[in-house]
PDB file of C-alpha atoms in Angstrom:
ATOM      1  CA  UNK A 206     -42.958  11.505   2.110  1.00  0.00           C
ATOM      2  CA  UNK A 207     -39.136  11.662   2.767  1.00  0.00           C
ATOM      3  CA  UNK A 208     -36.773  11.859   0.310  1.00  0.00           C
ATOM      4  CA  UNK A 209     -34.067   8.508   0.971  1.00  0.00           C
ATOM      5  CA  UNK A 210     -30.209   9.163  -0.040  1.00  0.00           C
ATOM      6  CA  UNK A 211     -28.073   6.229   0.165  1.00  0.00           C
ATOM      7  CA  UNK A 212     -24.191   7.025   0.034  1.00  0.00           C
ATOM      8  CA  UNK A 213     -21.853   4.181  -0.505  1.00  0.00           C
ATOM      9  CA  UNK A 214     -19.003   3.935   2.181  1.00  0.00           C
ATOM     10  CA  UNK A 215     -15.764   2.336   2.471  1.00  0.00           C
ATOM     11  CA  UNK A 216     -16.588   0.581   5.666  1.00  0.00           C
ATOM     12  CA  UNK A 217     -13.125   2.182   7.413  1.00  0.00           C
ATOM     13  CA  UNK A 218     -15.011   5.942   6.685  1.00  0.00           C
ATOM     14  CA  UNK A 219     -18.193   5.374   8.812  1.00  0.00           C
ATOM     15  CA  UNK A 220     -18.608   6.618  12.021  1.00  0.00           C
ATOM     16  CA  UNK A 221     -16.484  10.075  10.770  1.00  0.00           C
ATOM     17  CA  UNK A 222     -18.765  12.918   9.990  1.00  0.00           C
ATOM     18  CA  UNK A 223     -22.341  12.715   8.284  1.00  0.00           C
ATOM     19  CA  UNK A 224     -20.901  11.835   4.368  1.00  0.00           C
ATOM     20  CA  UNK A 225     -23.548  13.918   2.450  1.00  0.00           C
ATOM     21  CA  UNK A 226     -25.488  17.049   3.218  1.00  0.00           C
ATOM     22  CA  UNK A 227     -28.285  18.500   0.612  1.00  0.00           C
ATOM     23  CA  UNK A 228     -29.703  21.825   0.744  1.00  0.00           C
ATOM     24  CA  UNK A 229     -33.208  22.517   1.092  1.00  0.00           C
ATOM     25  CA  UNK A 230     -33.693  23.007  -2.849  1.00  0.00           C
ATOM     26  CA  UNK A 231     -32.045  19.772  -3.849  1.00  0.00           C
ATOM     27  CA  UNK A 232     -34.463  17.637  -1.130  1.00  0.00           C
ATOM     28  CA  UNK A 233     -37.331  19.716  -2.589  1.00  0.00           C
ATOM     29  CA  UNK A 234     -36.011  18.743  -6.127  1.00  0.00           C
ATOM     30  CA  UNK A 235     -35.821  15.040  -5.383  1.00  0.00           C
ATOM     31  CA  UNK A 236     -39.465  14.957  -4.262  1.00  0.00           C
ATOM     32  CA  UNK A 237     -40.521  16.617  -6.819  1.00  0.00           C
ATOM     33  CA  UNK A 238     -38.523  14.019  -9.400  1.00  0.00           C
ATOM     34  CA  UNK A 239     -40.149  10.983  -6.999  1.00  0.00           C
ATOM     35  CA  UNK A 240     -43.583  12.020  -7.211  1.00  0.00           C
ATOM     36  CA  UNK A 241     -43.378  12.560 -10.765  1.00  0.00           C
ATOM     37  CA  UNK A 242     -41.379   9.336 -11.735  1.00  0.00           C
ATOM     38  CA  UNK A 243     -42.952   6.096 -13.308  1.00  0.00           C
ATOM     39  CA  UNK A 244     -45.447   4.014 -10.586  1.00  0.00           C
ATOM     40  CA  UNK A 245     -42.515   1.208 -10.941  1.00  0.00           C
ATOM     41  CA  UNK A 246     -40.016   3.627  -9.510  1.00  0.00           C
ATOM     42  CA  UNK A 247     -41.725   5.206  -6.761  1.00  0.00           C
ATOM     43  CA  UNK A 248     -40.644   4.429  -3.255  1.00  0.00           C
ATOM     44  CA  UNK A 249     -37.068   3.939  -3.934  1.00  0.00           C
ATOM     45  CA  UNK A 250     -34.324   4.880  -2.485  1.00  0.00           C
ATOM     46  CA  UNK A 251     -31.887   7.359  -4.416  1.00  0.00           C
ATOM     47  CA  UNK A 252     -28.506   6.040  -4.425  1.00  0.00           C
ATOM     48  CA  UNK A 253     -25.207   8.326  -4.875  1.00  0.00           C
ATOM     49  CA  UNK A 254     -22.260   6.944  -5.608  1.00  0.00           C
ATOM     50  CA  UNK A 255     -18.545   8.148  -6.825  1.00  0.00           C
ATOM     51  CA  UNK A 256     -16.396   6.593  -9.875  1.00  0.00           C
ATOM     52  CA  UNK A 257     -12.942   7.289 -10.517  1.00  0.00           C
ATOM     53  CA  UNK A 258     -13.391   8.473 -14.461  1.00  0.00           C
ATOM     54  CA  UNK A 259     -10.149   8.869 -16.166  1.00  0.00           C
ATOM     55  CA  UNK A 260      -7.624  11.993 -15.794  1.00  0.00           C
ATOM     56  CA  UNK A 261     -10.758  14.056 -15.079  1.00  0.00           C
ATOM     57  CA  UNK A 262     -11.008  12.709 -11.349  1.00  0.00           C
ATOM     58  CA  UNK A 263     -14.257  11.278 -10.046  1.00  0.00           C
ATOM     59  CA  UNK A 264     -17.824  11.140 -11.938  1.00  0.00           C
ATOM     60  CA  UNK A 265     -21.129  10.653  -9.687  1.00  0.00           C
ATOM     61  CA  UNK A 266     -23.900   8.431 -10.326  1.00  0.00           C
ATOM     62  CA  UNK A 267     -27.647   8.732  -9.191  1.00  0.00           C
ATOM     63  CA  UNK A 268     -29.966   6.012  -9.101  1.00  0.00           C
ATOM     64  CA  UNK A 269     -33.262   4.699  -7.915  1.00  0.00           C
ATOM     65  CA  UNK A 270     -33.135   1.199  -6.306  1.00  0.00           C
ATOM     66  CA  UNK A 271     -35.185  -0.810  -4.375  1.00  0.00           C
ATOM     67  CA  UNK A 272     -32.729  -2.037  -1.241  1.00  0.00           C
ATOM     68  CA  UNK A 273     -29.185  -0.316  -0.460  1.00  0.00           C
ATOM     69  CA  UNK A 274     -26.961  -3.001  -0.555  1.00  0.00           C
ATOM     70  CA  UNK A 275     -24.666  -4.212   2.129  1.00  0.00           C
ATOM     71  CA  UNK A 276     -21.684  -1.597   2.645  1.00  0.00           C
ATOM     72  CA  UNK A 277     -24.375   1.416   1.296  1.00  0.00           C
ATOM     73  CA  UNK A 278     -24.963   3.968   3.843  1.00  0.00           C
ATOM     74  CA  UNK A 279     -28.106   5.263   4.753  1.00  0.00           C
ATOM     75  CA  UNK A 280     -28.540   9.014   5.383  1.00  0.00           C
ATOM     76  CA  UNK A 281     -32.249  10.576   5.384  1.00  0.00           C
ATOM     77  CA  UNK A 282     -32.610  13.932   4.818  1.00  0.00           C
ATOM     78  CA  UNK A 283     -36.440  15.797   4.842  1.00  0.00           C
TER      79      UNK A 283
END
């Protein structure tokens, strides 16, 4: 099983340099969280994403989905 991380792009950043990179512990730590998760959410795709959050800067956001959606990028990481 590989782990999925979907990043979402502004489509004028593509094609620069690979937008996430996860160390060997984190991939091991997503399995781990797949395999373990509810049947329902089991073959998803993680999604990370960025929100601006008030004078703090930027907040991330992880979530299981189904299908990336249409300006998501895909980058797969084992």
């Amino acid at each position: 099983m590989s782990s999925r991380v979907v990043v979402r792009m502004a489509p004028a950043l593509k094609g620069r340099r690979k937008p996430l990179t996860l160390t060997n512990a984190a991939v091991e730590r997503l399995k781990e969280l797949q395999e373990t998760s509810q049947p329902e959410e089991k073959n998803k795709t993680l999604k990370i994403g960025i929100q601006g959050k008030g004078c703090s800067g930027n907040a991330y956001t992880l979530s299981w989905v189904d299908e990336p959606k249409k300006f998501d990028e895909k980058v797969t990481q084992d």
